[in-house]
Amino acid sequence: MNYIVFDLEWNQCPDGKEKEIKDMPFEIIEIGAVKLDSQRRVIDTFAKNIAPGVYQTLHPVMQDLIGTTMGELVEKGVPFPQAVKEFMEWCGDDYRFCTWGSMDLTELQRNMVYHGMELQFPSPLLYYDLQKIYALIHGTKQKESLDTVVEELHLTEDRPFHRALDDAYYTGRVMSEMDFYSMMEYVSVDYYQ
């Protein structure tokens, strides 16, 4: 089995929560992932920009955070359904998702439903929340940010943070450094479905 360590970047309504589209509070604009083998070695990567279809203006915080513009997303991005189709094909047949936190799988599914796509995931959808596992290993309820953990582990910061592929890369490196196999029983269940 491979581990698909993935991260999403998303946009939200720049005009505030009261004007957001109820079924799409967060529109995915980037998918990034690293595929790890059973030894937690990177064997492939996936990165895709997504052309926004819901929010036509980047929220100012997002623009500053990810360092891109709406024009770049429109120019270089593909439609969301195409990006997800390519991502799922890239994942293959025998994998387990790994994320930093619990929101990415929920938002992936929410965006898929909004776009009328079939959810192709098993039910229940089991995954590894590496942020939770890291906290369990360290005996704390505090869930640290990815950049804090990268610093705590003294990992080389050779990429920026807050881009989907780069955050997936760092999450995979953290997974490789932690005592992951002793904590595999702490699988998480995604409740979106």
XYZ file of N, CA and C in Angstrom:
579
model
N 0.837 -1.178 0.000
C 0.000 0.000 0.000
C 0.887 1.248 0.000
N 0.477 2.245 -0.782
C 1.149 3.535 -0.788
C 0.409 4.509 0.120
N 1.109 5.532 0.544
C 0.511 6.609 1.324
C 0.441 7.844 0.432
N -0.749 8.403 0.297
C -0.938 9.629 -0.464
C -1.036 10.771 0.536
N 0.041 11.514 0.662
C 0.090 12.656 1.567
C -0.282 13.871 0.732
N -1.457 14.436 1.018
C -1.899 15.524 0.157
C -2.300 16.752 0.958
N -2.304 17.858 0.237
C -2.657 19.142 0.823
C -3.443 19.934 -0.213
N -4.356 20.733 0.263
C -5.166 21.588 -0.602
C -4.986 23.036 -0.192
N -5.047 23.901 -1.160
C -5.178 25.330 -0.881
C -6.536 25.728 -1.428
N -7.206 26.611 -0.704
C -8.516 27.015 -1.167
C -8.754 28.491 -0.956
N -9.694 28.992 -1.709
C -10.116 30.386 -1.648
C -11.472 30.435 -0.949
N -11.825 31.595 -0.469
C -13.148 31.791 0.122
C -13.687 33.134 -0.337
N -14.935 33.361 -0.041
C -15.581 34.586 -0.501
C -14.831 35.814 0.025
N -14.346 36.683 -0.869
C -13.612 37.861 -0.422
C -14.513 38.913 0.219
N -15.834 38.759 0.071
C -16.782 39.733 0.611
C -17.347 39.338 1.962
N -16.781 38.329 2.587
C -17.206 37.943 3.927
C -18.136 36.748 3.932
N -18.246 36.171 5.113
C -19.018 34.941 5.303
C -20.486 35.102 4.918
N -21.046 36.270 5.168
C -22.471 36.468 4.875
C -22.779 36.420 3.381
N -21.764 36.581 2.527
C -21.993 36.548 1.078
C -21.441 35.283 0.418
N -20.929 34.355 1.224
C -20.380 33.132 0.636
C -21.497 32.225 0.128
N -21.153 31.352 -0.777
C -22.089 30.345 -1.274
C -22.137 29.227 -0.240
N -23.322 28.977 0.290
C -23.494 28.056 1.420
C -22.878 26.681 1.167
N -23.084 26.139 -0.030
C -22.573 24.806 -0.329
C -21.103 24.793 -0.739
N -20.476 25.977 -0.776
C -19.076 26.066 -1.197
C -18.372 27.174 -0.419
N -18.191 26.981 0.890
C -17.486 28.028 1.642
C -16.014 28.141 1.254
N -15.419 27.027 0.848
C -14.010 27.011 0.467
C -13.878 26.363 -0.908
N -13.396 27.128 -1.884
C -13.208 26.608 -3.235
C -11.748 26.208 -3.413
N -11.516 24.952 -3.729
C -10.157 24.446 -3.888
C -9.518 25.061 -5.131
N -8.300 25.592 -4.947
C -7.581 26.210 -6.053
C -6.235 25.528 -6.331
N -5.872 24.556 -5.481
C -4.606 23.856 -5.664
C -4.664 22.490 -4.980
N -4.184 21.472 -5.667
C -4.007 20.140 -5.069
C -2.527 19.793 -5.198
N -1.940 19.392 -4.093
C -0.551 18.938 -4.103
C -0.437 17.647 -3.309
N 0.392 16.727 -3.771
C 0.518 15.449 -3.069
C 1.878 14.816 -3.331
N 2.298 14.030 -2.365
C 3.449 13.157 -2.540
C 2.972 11.732 -2.291
N 3.482 10.811 -3.087
C 3.153 9.397 -2.922
C 4.343 8.745 -2.241
N 4.096 8.130 -1.093
C 5.143 7.446 -0.339
C 4.929 5.943 -0.433
N 6.016 5.192 -0.536
C 5.896 3.735 -0.529
C 5.800 3.246 0.918
N 5.790 1.936 1.100
C 5.620 1.377 2.446
C 6.772 1.726 3.386
N 7.907 2.138 2.810
C 9.051 2.571 3.627
C 9.049 4.085 3.853
N 7.988 4.732 3.409
C 7.786 6.180 3.524
C 8.807 6.982 2.712
N 9.179 6.437 1.556
C 10.051 7.134 0.615
C 9.178 7.744 -0.480
N 9.516 8.953 -0.899
C 8.762 9.604 -1.970
C 9.030 8.881 -3.281
N 7.941 8.434 -3.922
C 8.089 7.758 -5.211
C 7.446 8.556 -6.355
N 6.660 9.576 -6.022
C 6.060 10.402 -7.064
C 5.438 11.643 -6.422
N 5.177 12.640 -7.242
C 4.514 13.862 -6.768
C 3.398 14.243 -7.737
N 2.462 15.033 -7.232
C 1.341 15.515 -8.039
C 1.088 16.968 -7.646
N 0.917 17.824 -8.636
C 0.582 19.230 -8.371
C -0.328 19.727 -9.480
N -1.396 20.390 -9.089
C -2.337 20.899 -10.079
C -2.957 22.189 -9.559
N -2.869 23.242 -10.397
C -3.590 24.482 -10.130
C -4.990 24.343 -10.703
N -5.951 24.950 -10.037
C -7.353 24.840 -10.450
C -7.886 26.220 -10.765
N -8.488 26.331 -11.934
C -9.101 27.602 -12.347
C -10.389 27.795 -11.552
N -10.502 28.867 -10.785
C -11.701 29.079 -9.978
C -12.957 29.218 -10.832
N -14.040 28.667 -10.322
C -15.316 28.775 -11.004
C -16.384 29.411 -10.142
N -16.118 29.567 -8.858
C -17.119 30.086 -7.923
C -16.758 31.501 -7.479
N -15.608 31.661 -6.855
C -15.173 32.975 -6.376
C -14.165 33.539 -7.379
N -14.507 34.623 -8.006
C -13.691 35.181 -9.090
C -12.640 36.183 -8.609
N -12.594 36.401 -7.303
C -11.587 37.270 -6.702
C -10.919 36.496 -5.576
N -9.611 36.555 -5.519
C -8.902 35.904 -4.424
C -9.092 36.697 -3.141
N -9.391 35.990 -2.080
C -9.438 36.620 -0.761
C -8.046 37.199 -0.502
N -7.959 38.441 -0.015
C -6.644 39.080 0.175
C -5.673 38.246 1.017
N -6.178 37.581 2.042
C -5.307 36.759 2.886
C -4.734 35.605 2.071
N -5.564 34.985 1.225
C -5.088 33.877 0.397
C -4.040 34.343 -0.604
N -4.266 35.479 -1.204
C -3.299 35.981 -2.185
C -1.943 36.186 -1.535
N -1.940 36.776 -0.339
C -0.674 36.974 0.384
C -0.065 35.646 0.817
N -0.908 34.720 1.270
C -0.444 33.453 1.819
C 0.210 32.576 0.759
N -0.450 32.405 -0.391
C 0.072 31.480 -1.394
C 0.891 32.164 -2.476
N 0.867 33.482 -2.508
C 1.728 34.213 -3.429
C 1.391 34.032 -4.891
N 0.115 33.955 -5.208
C -0.305 33.867 -6.597
C -1.449 34.845 -6.829
N -1.823 35.010 -8.070
C -2.920 35.934 -8.397
C -4.045 35.159 -9.064
N -5.200 35.768 -9.117
C -6.333 35.158 -9.793
C -6.001 34.936 -11.266
N -5.307 35.887 -11.876
C -4.927 35.748 -13.276
C -4.073 34.514 -13.516
N -3.118 34.258 -12.616
C -2.268 33.069 -12.753
C -3.078 31.786 -12.605
N -4.035 31.780 -11.669
C -4.859 30.591 -11.483
C -5.719 30.320 -12.712
N -6.303 31.381 -13.266
C -7.148 31.227 -14.450
C -6.309 30.766 -15.641
N -5.133 31.369 -15.786
C -4.269 31.065 -16.933
C -3.675 29.657 -16.858
N -3.206 29.260 -15.673
C -2.490 27.991 -15.532
C -3.348 26.858 -14.978
N -4.536 27.194 -14.495
C -5.360 26.187 -13.848
C -6.241 25.405 -14.804
N -6.683 24.253 -14.332
C -7.625 23.417 -15.072
C -8.937 23.396 -14.295
N -10.044 23.020 -14.924
C -11.308 22.916 -14.186
C -11.197 21.892 -13.046
N -11.908 22.154 -11.973
C -11.848 21.283 -10.794
C -12.110 19.813 -11.124
N -13.179 19.471 -11.870
C -13.407 18.048 -12.162
C -12.228 17.370 -12.864
N -11.582 18.063 -13.755
C -10.415 17.504 -14.446
C -9.272 17.268 -13.462
N -9.038 18.240 -12.576
C -7.958 18.106 -11.595
C -8.186 16.904 -10.685
N -9.419 16.726 -10.217
C -9.715 15.614 -9.309
C -9.596 14.280 -10.049
N -10.072 14.235 -11.271
C -9.969 13.004 -12.067
C -8.495 12.612 -12.225
N -7.659 13.569 -12.571
C -6.233 13.294 -12.726
C -5.602 12.881 -11.388
N -6.015 13.529 -10.315
C -5.491 13.209 -8.990
C -5.855 11.781 -8.597
N -7.115 11.401 -8.775
C -7.544 10.060 -8.388
C -6.857 8.992 -9.232
N -6.667 9.259 -10.521
C -5.937 8.314 -11.370
C -4.493 8.179 -10.898
N -3.889 9.298 -10.504
C -2.513 9.300 -10.023
C -2.403 8.504 -8.714
N -3.425 8.581 -7.862
C -3.389 7.866 -6.573
C -3.252 6.361 -6.767
N -3.886 5.825 -7.804
C -3.837 4.382 -8.033
C -4.937 3.665 -7.274
N -4.715 2.364 -7.046
C -5.763 1.544 -6.433
C -5.516 1.188 -4.972
N -4.273 1.140 -4.546
C -3.954 0.668 -3.204
C -3.229 1.770 -2.434
N -3.996 2.573 -1.704
C -3.405 3.711 -0.998
C -4.224 4.051 0.237
N -3.619 4.851 1.099
C -4.306 5.426 2.255
C -3.942 6.895 2.268
N -4.958 7.755 2.376
C -4.721 9.194 2.452
C -4.092 9.558 3.786
N -3.216 10.561 3.748
C -2.599 11.145 4.936
C -2.684 12.658 4.775
N -3.087 13.347 5.826
C -3.236 14.800 5.773
C -2.678 15.424 7.044
N -2.481 16.725 6.992
C -2.114 17.470 8.198
C -3.388 18.167 8.660
N -4.104 17.539 9.581
C -5.388 18.057 10.041
C -6.533 17.320 9.360
N -7.737 17.699 9.724
C -8.911 16.949 9.284
C -9.732 17.636 8.196
N -9.379 18.827 7.768
C -10.250 19.571 6.858
C -10.106 19.218 5.385
N -8.937 18.794 4.937
C -8.709 18.624 3.505
C -9.634 17.588 2.870
N -9.822 16.445 3.520
C -10.709 15.431 2.940
C -12.153 15.917 2.889
N -12.578 16.620 3.916
C -13.944 17.167 3.918
C -14.124 18.154 2.776
N -13.182 19.062 2.602
C -13.325 20.069 1.552
C -13.195 19.460 0.159
N -12.362 18.442 0.014
C -12.270 17.761 -1.275
C -13.636 17.185 -1.653
N -14.264 16.503 -0.715
C -15.571 15.901 -0.983
C -16.657 16.961 -1.193
N -16.634 18.011 -0.399
C -17.622 19.082 -0.548
C -17.522 19.714 -1.948
N -16.289 19.952 -2.403
C -16.091 20.520 -3.740
C -16.544 19.538 -4.819
N -16.283 18.261 -4.624
C -16.721 17.260 -5.592
C -18.244 17.233 -5.702
N -18.928 17.242 -4.576
C -20.397 17.236 -4.578
C -20.923 18.493 -5.250
N -20.338 19.637 -4.942
C -20.771 20.894 -5.550
C -20.677 20.817 -7.075
N -19.640 20.170 -7.569
C -19.422 20.049 -9.016
C -20.140 18.843 -9.623
N -20.992 18.181 -8.833
C -21.782 17.067 -9.348
C -20.984 15.807 -9.593
N -19.858 15.671 -8.912
C -19.008 14.494 -9.104
C -19.387 13.395 -8.112
N -19.233 12.175 -8.558
C -19.485 11.028 -7.686
C -18.324 10.890 -6.704
N -18.659 10.656 -5.433
C -17.622 10.399 -4.433
C -17.178 8.946 -4.594
N -15.925 8.766 -4.975
C -15.408 7.434 -5.302
C -14.703 6.779 -4.121
N -14.925 7.284 -2.944
C -14.171 6.819 -1.793
C -14.929 5.719 -1.058
N -14.185 4.821 -0.406
C -14.865 3.797 0.394
C -15.570 4.451 1.577
N -16.539 3.752 2.101
C -17.248 4.240 3.288
C -17.209 3.125 4.336
N -16.629 3.352 5.484
C -16.071 4.622 5.934
C -14.735 4.918 5.245
N -14.453 6.205 5.126
C -13.201 6.664 4.542
C -12.181 6.825 5.667
N -11.208 5.919 5.695
C -10.182 5.936 6.734
C -8.949 6.656 6.201
N -8.310 7.409 7.070
C -7.109 8.147 6.677
C -6.265 8.386 7.915
N -5.061 8.872 7.694
C -4.185 9.227 8.810
C -4.085 10.739 8.916
N -4.510 11.266 10.052
C -4.360 12.687 10.366
C -3.012 12.817 11.069
N -2.009 13.204 10.329
C -0.646 13.232 10.861
C -0.455 14.297 11.930
N -1.254 15.341 11.885
C -1.199 16.362 12.935
C -1.648 15.750 14.269
N -2.725 14.987 14.228
C -3.223 14.312 15.428
C -2.217 13.280 15.928
N -1.655 12.484 15.008
C -0.692 11.449 15.404
C 0.554 12.080 16.017
N 1.007 13.187 15.437
C 2.173 13.875 16.004
C 1.887 14.327 17.440
N 0.687 14.866 17.669
C 0.309 15.297 19.025
C 0.256 14.100 19.977
N -0.290 12.970 19.519
C -0.356 11.772 20.362
C 1.039 11.269 20.724
N 1.939 11.267 19.753
C 3.306 10.822 20.011
C 3.955 11.682 21.094
N 3.646 12.971 21.065
C 4.260 13.898 22.017
C 3.418 14.112 23.270
N 2.331 13.349 23.410
C 1.526 13.383 24.626
C 0.875 14.717 24.906
N 0.446 15.387 23.865
C -0.190 16.689 24.053
C -1.498 16.755 23.274
N -2.384 17.607 23.717
C -3.625 17.840 22.970
C -3.458 19.001 21.999
N -2.349 19.708 22.124
C -2.055 20.841 21.257
C -1.710 20.354 19.867
N -2.466 20.788 18.866
C -2.176 20.420 17.483
C -1.366 21.549 16.856
N -0.101 21.261 16.612
C 0.829 22.265 16.113
C 0.662 22.475 14.616
N 1.048 23.667 14.170
C 1.049 23.956 12.735
C 2.190 23.180 12.082
N 2.061 22.955 10.793
C 3.079 22.210 10.063
C 4.436 22.892 10.133
N 4.462 24.210 9.937
C 5.761 24.898 9.960
C 6.417 24.825 11.334
N 5.620 24.821 12.405
C 6.170 24.679 13.757
C 6.814 23.310 13.933
N 6.149 22.266 13.450
C 6.684 20.909 13.590
C 7.932 20.725 12.736
N 7.951 21.275 11.546
C 9.148 21.205 10.699
C 10.322 21.833 11.446
N 10.072 22.941 12.099
C 11.128 23.603 12.883
C 11.525 22.753 14.091
N 10.531 22.202 14.816
C 10.823 21.359 15.982
C 11.686 20.158 15.612
N 11.449 19.583 14.433
C 12.202 18.406 13.992
C 13.522 18.768 13.308
N 13.809 20.069 13.208
C 15.029 20.565 12.572
C 15.169 20.066 11.134
N 14.032 20.027 10.422
C 14.060 19.646 9.015
C 14.494 20.839 8.180
N 15.241 20.576 7.151
C 15.685 21.640 6.263
C 14.476 22.274 5.582
N 14.382 23.585 5.671
C 13.278 24.308 5.034
C 13.757 24.780 3.664
N 13.622 23.871 2.686
C 14.119 24.153 1.352
C 13.016 24.512 0.355
N 11.817 24.736 0.873
C 10.671 25.131 0.053
C 9.847 26.128 0.853
N 9.030 26.913 0.175
C 8.130 27.799 0.930
C 6.983 26.986 1.543
N 6.296 27.552 2.488
C 5.090 26.940 3.041
C 3.881 27.549 2.330
N 2.730 26.897 2.515
C 1.427 27.389 2.043
C 1.243 27.318 0.531
N 1.904 26.388 -0.096
C 1.572 25.948 -1.445
C 1.271 24.458 -1.287
N 0.318 23.957 -2.022
C -0.170 22.605 -1.780
C 0.931 21.551 -1.881
N 1.696 21.553 -2.963
C 2.738 20.534 -3.107
C 3.813 20.678 -2.039
N 4.197 21.909 -1.729
C 5.243 22.121 -0.723
C 4.787 21.652 0.660
N 3.533 21.955 1.024
C 3.029 21.502 2.325
C 2.879 19.976 2.356
N 2.487 19.372 1.242
C 2.423 17.907 1.182
C 3.826 17.320 1.345
N 4.803 17.940 0.702
C 6.191 17.508 0.809
C 6.662 17.550 2.265
N 6.413 18.675 2.951
C 6.817 18.785 4.360
C 6.067 17.779 5.234
N 4.779 17.588 4.965
C 3.996 16.624 5.744
C 4.568 15.220 5.566
N 4.940 14.871 4.344
C 5.571 13.576 4.097
C 6.893 13.438 4.828
N 7.663 14.516 4.890
C 8.946 14.468 5.609
C 8.719 14.283 7.108
N 7.705 14.973 7.654
C 7.377 14.797 9.068
C 6.953 13.352 9.322
N 6.110 12.807 8.438
C 5.660 11.422 8.576
C 6.849 10.462 8.580
N 7.832 10.730 7.734
C 9.016 9.873 7.662
C 9.876 9.958 8.917
N 9.825 11.089 9.588
C 10.650 11.302 10.782
C 9.981 10.801 12.062
N 8.661 10.785 12.104
C 7.993 10.396 13.349
C 7.901 8.876 13.467
N 7.578 8.407 14.658
C 7.420 6.978 14.911
C 6.022 6.564 14.447
N 5.808 6.676 13.142
C 4.479 6.491 12.554
C 3.928 5.083 12.768
N 4.728 4.072 12.533
C 4.213 2.706 12.573
C 3.721 2.303 13.958
N 4.253 2.901 15.003
C 3.759 2.582 16.351
C 2.391 3.220 16.605
N 1.982 4.140 15.744
C 0.725 4.864 15.950
C -0.311 4.555 14.869
N -0.067 3.548 14.045
C -0.975 3.255 12.933
C -2.384 2.890 13.387
N -2.521 2.439 14.623
C -3.863 2.099 15.119
C -4.745 3.342 15.242
N -4.144 4.526 15.254
C -4.913 5.759 15.413
C -5.369 6.304 14.061
N -5.996 5.430 13.302
C -6.538 5.831 12.010
C -7.753 6.726 12.273
N -7.947 7.711 11.433
C -9.095 8.616 11.565
C -10.176 8.208 10.584
N -11.402 8.582 10.900
C -12.539 8.319 10.036
C -13.087 9.661 9.556
N -13.178 9.833 8.241
C -13.753 11.055 7.708
C -15.270 10.927 7.755
N -15.942 11.964 8.266
C -17.383 11.894 8.490
C -18.194 12.654 7.450
N -17.569 13.128 6.389
C -18.346 13.897 5.399
C -19.497 13.070 4.830
N -19.218 11.815 4.468
C -20.249 10.962 3.881
C -21.255 10.532 4.922
